[in-house]
Coordinates of C-alpha atoms and ligand atoms in Angstrom, one line a residue:
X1 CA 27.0 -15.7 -43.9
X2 CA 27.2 -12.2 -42.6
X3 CA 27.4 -11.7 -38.8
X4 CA 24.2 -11.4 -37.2
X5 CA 23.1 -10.2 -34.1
X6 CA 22.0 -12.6 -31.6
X7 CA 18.9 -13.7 -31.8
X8 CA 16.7 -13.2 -28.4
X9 CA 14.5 -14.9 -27.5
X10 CA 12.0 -15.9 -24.2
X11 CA 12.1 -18.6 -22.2
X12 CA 8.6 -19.9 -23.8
X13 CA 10.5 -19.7 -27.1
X14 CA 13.0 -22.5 -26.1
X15 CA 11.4 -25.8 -27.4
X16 CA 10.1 -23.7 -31.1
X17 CA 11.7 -24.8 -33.8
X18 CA 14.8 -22.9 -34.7
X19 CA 15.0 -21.6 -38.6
X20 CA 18.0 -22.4 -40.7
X21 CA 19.6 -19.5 -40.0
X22 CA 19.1 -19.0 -36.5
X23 CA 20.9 -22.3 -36.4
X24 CA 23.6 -20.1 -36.9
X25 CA 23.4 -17.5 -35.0
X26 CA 24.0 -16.9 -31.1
X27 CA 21.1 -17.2 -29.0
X28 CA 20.1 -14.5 -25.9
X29 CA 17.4 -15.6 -23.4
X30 CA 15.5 -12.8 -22.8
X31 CA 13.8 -13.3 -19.4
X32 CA 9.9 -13.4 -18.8
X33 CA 8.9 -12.1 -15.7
X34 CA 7.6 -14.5 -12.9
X35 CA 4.3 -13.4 -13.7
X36 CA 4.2 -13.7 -17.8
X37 CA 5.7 -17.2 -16.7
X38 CA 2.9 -18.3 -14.0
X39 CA 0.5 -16.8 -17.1
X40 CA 2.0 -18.6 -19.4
X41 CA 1.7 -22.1 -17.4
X42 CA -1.7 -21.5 -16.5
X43 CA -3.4 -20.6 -20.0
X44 CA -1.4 -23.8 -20.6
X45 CA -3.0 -25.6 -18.1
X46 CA -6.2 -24.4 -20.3
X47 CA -5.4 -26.1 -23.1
X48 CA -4.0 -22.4 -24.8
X49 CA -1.2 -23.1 -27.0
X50 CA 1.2 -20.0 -25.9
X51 CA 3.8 -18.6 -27.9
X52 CA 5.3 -15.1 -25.8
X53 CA 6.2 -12.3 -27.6
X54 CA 7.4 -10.2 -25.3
X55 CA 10.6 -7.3 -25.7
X56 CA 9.0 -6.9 -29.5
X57 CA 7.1 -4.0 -29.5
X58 CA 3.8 -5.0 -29.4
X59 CA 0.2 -3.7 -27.6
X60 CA 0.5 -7.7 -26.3
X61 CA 3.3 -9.9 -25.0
X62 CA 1.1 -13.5 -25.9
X63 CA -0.4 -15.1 -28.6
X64 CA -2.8 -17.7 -27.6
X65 CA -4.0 -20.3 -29.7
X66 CA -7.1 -22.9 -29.2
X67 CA -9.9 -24.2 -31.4
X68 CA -8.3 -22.1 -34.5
X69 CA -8.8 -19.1 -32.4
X70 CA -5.8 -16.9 -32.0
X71 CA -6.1 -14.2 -29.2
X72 CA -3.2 -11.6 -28.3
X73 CA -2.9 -11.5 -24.4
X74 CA -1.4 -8.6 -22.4
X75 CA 0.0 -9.4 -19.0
X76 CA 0.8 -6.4 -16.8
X77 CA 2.2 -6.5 -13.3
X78 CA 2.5 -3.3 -11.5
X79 CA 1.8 -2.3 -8.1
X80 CA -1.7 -0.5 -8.9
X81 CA -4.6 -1.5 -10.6
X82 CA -4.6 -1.3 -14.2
X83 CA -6.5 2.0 -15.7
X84 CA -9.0 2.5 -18.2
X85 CA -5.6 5.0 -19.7
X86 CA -3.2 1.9 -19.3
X87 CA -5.3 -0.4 -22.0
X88 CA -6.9 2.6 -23.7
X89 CA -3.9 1.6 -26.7
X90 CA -4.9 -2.2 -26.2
X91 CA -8.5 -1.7 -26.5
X92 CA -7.7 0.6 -29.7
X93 CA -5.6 -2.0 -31.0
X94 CA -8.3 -4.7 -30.6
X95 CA -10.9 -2.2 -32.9
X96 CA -8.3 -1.4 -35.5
X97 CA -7.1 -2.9 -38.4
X98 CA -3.5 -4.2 -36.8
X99 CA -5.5 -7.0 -35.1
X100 CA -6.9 -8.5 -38.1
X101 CA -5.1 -11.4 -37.4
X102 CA -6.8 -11.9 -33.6
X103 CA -10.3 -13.2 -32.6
X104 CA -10.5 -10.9 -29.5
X105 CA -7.9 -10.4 -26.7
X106 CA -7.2 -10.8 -22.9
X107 CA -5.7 -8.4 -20.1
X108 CA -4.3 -10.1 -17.4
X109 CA -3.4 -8.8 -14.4
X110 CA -1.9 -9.2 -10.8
X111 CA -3.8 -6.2 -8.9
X112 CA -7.1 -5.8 -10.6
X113 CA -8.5 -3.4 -12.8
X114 CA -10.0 -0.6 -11.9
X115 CA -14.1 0.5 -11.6
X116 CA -13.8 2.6 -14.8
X117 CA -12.5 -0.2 -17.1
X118 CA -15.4 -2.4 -16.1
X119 CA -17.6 0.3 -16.4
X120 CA -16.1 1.7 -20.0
X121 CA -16.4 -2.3 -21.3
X122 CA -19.7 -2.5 -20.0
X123 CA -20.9 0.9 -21.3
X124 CA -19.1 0.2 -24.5
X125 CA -20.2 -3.1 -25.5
X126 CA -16.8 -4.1 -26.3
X127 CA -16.7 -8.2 -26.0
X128 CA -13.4 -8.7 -27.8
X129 CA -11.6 -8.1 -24.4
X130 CA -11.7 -10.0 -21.7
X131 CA -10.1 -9.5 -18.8
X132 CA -8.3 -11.9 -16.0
X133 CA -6.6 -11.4 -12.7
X134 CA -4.2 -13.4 -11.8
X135 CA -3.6 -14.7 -8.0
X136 CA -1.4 -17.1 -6.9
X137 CA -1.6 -19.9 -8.9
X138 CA -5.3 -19.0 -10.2
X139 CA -6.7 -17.2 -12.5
X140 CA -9.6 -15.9 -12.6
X141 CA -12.3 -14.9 -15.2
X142 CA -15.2 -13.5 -13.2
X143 CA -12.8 -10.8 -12.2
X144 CA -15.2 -8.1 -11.8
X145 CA -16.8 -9.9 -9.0
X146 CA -13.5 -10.9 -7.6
X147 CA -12.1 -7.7 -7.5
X148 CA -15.1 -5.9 -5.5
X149 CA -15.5 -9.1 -3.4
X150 CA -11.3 -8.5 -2.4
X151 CA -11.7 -4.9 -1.9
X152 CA -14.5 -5.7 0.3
X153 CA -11.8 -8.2 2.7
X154 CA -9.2 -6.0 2.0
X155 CA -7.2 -4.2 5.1
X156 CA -6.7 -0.7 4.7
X157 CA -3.0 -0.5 5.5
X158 CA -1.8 3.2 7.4
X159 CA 1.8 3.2 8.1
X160 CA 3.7 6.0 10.5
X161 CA 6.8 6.4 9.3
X162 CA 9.5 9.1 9.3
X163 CA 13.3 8.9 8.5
X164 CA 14.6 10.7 11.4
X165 CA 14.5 8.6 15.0
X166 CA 12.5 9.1 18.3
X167 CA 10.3 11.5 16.8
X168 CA 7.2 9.6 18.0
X169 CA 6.6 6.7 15.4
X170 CA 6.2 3.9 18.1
X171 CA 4.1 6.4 20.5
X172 CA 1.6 7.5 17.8
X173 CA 1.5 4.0 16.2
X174 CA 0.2 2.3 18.9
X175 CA -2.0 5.3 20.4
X176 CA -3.5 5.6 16.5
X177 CA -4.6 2.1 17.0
X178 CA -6.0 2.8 20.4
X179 CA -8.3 5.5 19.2
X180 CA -9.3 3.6 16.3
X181 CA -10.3 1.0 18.7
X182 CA -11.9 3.2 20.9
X183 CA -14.4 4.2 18.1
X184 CA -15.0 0.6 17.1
X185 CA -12.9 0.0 14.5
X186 CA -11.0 -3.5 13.9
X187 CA -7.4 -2.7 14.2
X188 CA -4.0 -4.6 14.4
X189 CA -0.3 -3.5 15.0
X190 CA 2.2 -4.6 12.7
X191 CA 6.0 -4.0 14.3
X192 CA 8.4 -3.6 11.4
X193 CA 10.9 -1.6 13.2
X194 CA 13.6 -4.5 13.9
X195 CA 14.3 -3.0 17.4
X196 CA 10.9 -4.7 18.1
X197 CA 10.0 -1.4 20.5
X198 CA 6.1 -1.9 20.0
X199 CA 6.6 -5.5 20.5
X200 CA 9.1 -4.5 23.5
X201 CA 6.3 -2.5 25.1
X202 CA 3.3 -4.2 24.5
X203 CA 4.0 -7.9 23.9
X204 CA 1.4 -9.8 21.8
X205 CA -1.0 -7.3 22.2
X206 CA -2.8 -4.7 24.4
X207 CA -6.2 -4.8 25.9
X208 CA -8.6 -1.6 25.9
X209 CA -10.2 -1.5 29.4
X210 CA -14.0 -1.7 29.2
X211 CA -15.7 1.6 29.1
X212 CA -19.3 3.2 28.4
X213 CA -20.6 -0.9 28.7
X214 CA -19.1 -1.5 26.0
X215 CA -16.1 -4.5 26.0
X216 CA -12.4 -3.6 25.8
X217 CA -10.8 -4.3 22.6
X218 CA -8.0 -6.7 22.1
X219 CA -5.2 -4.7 19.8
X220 CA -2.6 -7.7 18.2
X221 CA 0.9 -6.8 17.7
X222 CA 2.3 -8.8 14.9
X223 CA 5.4 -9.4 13.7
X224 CA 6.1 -10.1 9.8
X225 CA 6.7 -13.4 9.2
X226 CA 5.9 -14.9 12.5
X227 CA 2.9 -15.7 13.9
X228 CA 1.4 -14.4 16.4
X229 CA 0.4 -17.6 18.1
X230 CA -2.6 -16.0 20.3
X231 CA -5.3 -15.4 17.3
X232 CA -5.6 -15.5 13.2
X233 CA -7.7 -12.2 13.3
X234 CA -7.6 -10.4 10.2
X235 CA -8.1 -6.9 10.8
X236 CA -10.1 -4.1 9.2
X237 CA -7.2 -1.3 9.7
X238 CA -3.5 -2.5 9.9
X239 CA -1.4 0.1 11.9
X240 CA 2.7 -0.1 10.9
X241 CA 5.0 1.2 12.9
X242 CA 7.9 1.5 10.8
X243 CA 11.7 1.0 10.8
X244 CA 13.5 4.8 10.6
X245 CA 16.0 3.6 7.7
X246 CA 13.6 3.2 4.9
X247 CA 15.3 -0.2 3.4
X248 CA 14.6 -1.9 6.8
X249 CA 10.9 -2.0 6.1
X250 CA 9.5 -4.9 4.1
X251 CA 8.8 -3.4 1.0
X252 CA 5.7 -5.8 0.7
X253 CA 4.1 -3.5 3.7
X254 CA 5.5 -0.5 2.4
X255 CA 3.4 -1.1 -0.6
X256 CA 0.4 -2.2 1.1
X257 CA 0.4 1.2 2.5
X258 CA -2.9 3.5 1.6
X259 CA -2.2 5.9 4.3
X260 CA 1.0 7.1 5.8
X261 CA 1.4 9.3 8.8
X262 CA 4.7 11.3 9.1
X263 CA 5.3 12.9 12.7
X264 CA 7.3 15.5 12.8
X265 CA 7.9 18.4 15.7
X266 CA 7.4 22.4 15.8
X267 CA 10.6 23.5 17.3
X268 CA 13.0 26.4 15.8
X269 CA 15.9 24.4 15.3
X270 CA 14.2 21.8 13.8
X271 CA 12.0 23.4 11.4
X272 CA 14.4 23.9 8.3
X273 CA 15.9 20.1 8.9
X274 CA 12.4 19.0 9.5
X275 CA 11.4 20.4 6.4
X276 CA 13.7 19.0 5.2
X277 CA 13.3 15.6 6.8
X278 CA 9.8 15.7 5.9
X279 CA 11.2 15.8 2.3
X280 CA 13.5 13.0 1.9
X281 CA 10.9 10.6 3.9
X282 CA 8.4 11.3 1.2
X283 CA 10.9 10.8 -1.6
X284 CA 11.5 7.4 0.3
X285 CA 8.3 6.4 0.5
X286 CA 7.1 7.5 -2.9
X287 CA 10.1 5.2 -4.2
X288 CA 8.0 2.1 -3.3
X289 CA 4.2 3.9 -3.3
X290 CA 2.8 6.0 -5.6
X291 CA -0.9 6.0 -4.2
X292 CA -0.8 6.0 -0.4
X293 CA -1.7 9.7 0.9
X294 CA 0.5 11.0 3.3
X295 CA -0.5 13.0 6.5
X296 CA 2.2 15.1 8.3
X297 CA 1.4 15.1 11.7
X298 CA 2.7 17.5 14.6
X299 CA 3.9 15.7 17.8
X300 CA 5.0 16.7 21.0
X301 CA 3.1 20.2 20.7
X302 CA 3.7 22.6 23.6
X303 CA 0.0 23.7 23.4
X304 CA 0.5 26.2 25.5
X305 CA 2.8 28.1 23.5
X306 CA 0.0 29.7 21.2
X307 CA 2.0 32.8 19.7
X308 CA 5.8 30.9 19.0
X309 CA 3.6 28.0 17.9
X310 CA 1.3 30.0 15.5
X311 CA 5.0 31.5 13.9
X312 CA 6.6 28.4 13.9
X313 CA 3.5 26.9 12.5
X314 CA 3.2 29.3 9.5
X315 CA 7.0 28.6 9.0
X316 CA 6.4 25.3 8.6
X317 CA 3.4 24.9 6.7
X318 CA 5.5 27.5 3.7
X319 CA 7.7 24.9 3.3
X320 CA 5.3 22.2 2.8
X321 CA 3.3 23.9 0.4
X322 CA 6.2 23.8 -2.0
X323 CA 6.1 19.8 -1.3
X324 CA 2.1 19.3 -1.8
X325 CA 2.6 21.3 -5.1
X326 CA 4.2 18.6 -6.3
X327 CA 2.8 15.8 -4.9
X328 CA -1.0 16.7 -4.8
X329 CA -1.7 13.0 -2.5
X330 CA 0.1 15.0 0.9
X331 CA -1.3 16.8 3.5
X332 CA -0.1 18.9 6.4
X333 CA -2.4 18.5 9.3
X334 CA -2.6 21.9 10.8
X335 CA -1.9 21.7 14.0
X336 CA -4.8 24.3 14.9
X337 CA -7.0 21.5 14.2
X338 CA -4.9 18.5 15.4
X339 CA -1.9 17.9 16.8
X340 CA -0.6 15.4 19.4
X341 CA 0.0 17.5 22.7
X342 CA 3.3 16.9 24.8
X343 CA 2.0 15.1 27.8
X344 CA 3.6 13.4 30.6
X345 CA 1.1 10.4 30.0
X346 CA 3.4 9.8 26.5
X347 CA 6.0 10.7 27.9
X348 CA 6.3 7.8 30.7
X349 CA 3.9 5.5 28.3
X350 CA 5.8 2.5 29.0
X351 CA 6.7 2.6 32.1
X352 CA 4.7 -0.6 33.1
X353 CA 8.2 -2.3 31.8
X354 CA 9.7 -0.5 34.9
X355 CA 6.9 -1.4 37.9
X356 CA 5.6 -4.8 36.2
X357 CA 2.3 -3.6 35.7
X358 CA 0.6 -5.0 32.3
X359 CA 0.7 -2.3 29.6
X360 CA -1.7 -0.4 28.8
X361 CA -2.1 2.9 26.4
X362 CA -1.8 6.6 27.5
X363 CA -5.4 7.2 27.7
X364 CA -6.2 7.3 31.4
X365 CA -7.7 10.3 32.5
X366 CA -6.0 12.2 35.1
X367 CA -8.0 15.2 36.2
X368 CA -10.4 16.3 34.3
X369 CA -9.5 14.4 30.8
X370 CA -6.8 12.6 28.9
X371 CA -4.7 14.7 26.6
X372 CA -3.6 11.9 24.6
X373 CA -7.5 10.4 24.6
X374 CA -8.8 13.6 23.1
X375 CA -5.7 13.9 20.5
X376 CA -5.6 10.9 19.1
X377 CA -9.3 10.8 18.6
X378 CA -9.3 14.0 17.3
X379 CA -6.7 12.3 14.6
X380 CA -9.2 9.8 13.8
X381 CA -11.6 12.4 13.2
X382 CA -9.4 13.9 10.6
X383 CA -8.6 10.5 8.9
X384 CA -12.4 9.9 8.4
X385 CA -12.8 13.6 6.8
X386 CA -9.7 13.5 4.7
X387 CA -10.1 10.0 3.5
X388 CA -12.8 7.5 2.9
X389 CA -11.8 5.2 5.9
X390 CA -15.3 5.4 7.6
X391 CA -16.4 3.0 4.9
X392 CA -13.9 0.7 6.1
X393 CA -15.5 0.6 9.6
X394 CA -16.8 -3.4 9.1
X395 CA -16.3 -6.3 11.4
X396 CA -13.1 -8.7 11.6
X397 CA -13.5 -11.0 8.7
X398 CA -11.5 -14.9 9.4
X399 CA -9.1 -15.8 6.6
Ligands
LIG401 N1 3.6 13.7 22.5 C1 4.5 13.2 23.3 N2 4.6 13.7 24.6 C2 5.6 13.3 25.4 N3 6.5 12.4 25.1 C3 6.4 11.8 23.9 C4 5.4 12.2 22.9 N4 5.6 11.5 21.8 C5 6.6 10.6 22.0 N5 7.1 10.9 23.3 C6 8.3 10.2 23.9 O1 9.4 10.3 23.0 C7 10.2 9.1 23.0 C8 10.4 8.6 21.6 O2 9.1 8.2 21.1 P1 9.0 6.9 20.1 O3 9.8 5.8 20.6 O4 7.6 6.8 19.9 O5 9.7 7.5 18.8 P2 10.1 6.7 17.5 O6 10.1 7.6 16.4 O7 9.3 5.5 17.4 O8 11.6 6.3 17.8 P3 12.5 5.2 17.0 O9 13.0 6.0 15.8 O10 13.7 4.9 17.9 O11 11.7 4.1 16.6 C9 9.4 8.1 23.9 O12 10.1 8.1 25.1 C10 8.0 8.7 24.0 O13 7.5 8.4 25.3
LIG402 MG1 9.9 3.4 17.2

């Protein structure tokens, strides 16, 4: 008998019947993912006999079998939802002669699909494929449906992150939630830095005093994994104020992330190490998120400073454009248009921990008007112009 190589094979494959001479060979368990496996256990739940075929190179890692039908089932588990380009070779497959062997076939996935690939099936009349997502410990058919009816509850995740320390994460964290408030929107904080500094500073939460007639808002601060034990809002627009070292962040959140503000500062010595900075944080967070658009964002402007700022600015903004050429999902947010203003009122934010007042955000007005106020509204402004967050703007909705 000559010496073959071991035979691999899935988990799925264990109870098959072994051939003759893979009696005598040695046996390598390939194995499934979680996901192919929770697939697997489910179409078995269906009645689907399931045989997986996955590490052969194949357009499908299943073959399902029921009522003499045989289908071939692709599961795909990736961060994003799956694209009309991603199952472009499945469809293909499905149509051409390779398939002859298969009544139709079945995409399953953990995240969706998206609005082109219903559209293209539709459009297309193509009824060998169905599709399925699978959640939890469901899955579920009517997916179109399912998927708009999710994106409709879904949070819209914006995270402030930078790897470099006490360059304002906490400060514009909270504040961005403030001004989101202040314009209606649904917000909660989620504290992922593990020195707890939001939670520190504002405890479960922070009330928006009542102004114009209208009611203050209530702003939660939540920490992952515990609860926050005063309400089970879900919110419209999660705020994350993240950990500076990268790996401290949940990398659940980190992928939840659709928009991610990066604060940096316009000071000489800074501006090649920011640049710099500004480069390794979005190499960090690109690691774990491919979609979320990132914002850099000036803090601590000394406004009055027009003609060092304007050079400093123009310094700046070179070095970013070699960034945003190649990753087109960045943005530097000219600080001519926004920027958050060095202000005393950011500056002693906090203080209440000091005279045992109950905290409150920088957006008093002192004179004529609140820096901070207009900044951070300004910001908002930008968000809704440079994203599609206004569409976003709906009620709490109760898990
Ligand atoms: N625009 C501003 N004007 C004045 N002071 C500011 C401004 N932004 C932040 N600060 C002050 O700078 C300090 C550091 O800010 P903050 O704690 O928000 O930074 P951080 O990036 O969250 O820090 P860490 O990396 O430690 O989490 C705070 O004392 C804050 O009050
Ligand atoms: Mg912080």
């Amino acid at each position: 008998m000559p010496n073959l190589p071991p035979k691999r094979i899935r988990w799925s494959e264990l109870l098959d019947d072994l051939t003759d001479t893979d009696r005598n060979r040695s046996i390598v368990i390939e194995r499934t993912t979680e996901t192919e496996r929770m697939a697997i256990f489910l179409l078995r739940r269906d009645n689907w006999s399931v045989r997986s075929v996955s590490g052969v190179q194949r357009e499908y890692n299943l073959e399902l079998f029921k009522y003499r039908r045989q289908i071939a089932a692709k599961v795909v588990n990736q961060r994003n939802k799956v694209s009309l380009g991603q199952i472009e070779k499945f469809i293909d497959f499905l149509s051409g002669e390779s398939s002859a062997d298969f009544d139709g076939g079945i995409c399953i996935s953990t995240t969706g699909f998206t609005r082109s690939v219903y559209s293209y099936l539709r459009d297309e009349n193509i009824t060998n494929l169905k599709l399925a997502i699978l959640e939890g410990s469901e899955l579920h058919w009517n997916c179109e449906e399912f998927d708009h009816e999710k994106e409709r509850n879904r949070s819209t995740y914006i995270g402030v992150f930078t790897c470099k320390g006490g360059v304002g994460k906490t400060t514009i964290a909270a504040h961005l939630a403030g001004a989101f408030a202040l314009n209606g929107y649904d917000v909660s904080l989620v504290d992922l830095d593990r020195q707890r500094n939001m939670q520190k500073l504002l405890g479960k939460g922070v009330y928006l005093p009542p102004a114009g007639g209208r009611k203050g808002a209530r702003i939660d601060v939540i920490i992952p994994g515990e609860t926050n034990g005063t309400s089970d809002r879900k919110t419209k627009f999660v705020i994350c104020d993240c950990n500076p070292e990268f790996d401290g962040n949940p990398t659940g959140f980190l992928r939840r992330f659709d928009y991610c503000i990066v604060p940096t500062s316009l000071s000489p010595l800074g501006i090649n190490k920011n640049a710099d900075v500004i480069k390794r944080t979005f190499d960090l967070i690109r690691k774990e998120n491919t979609k979320a658009q990132l914002f850099v964002l000036i803090n601590g402007l000394q406004s009055e400073e027009k003609k060092r700022n304007h050079l400093l600015n123009q310094v700046l903004k070179t070095e970013f454009e070699a960034l945003s050429n190649k990753d087109s999902r960045c943005r530097y947010v000219d600080p001519d248009e926004v920027a958050i203003r060095f202000s005393k009122q950011l500056l002693y934010w906090g203080f209440h921990l000091f005279d045992g007042t109950s905290p409150t955000l920088a957006f008093r007005t002192y004179g004529r008007y609140s820096h901070p106020r207009m900044d951070f509204l300004k910001l908002v402004d930008y968000l809704e112009r440079h994203t599609d967050i206004e569409n976003d703007r709906s009620v709490a909705a109760r898990f």
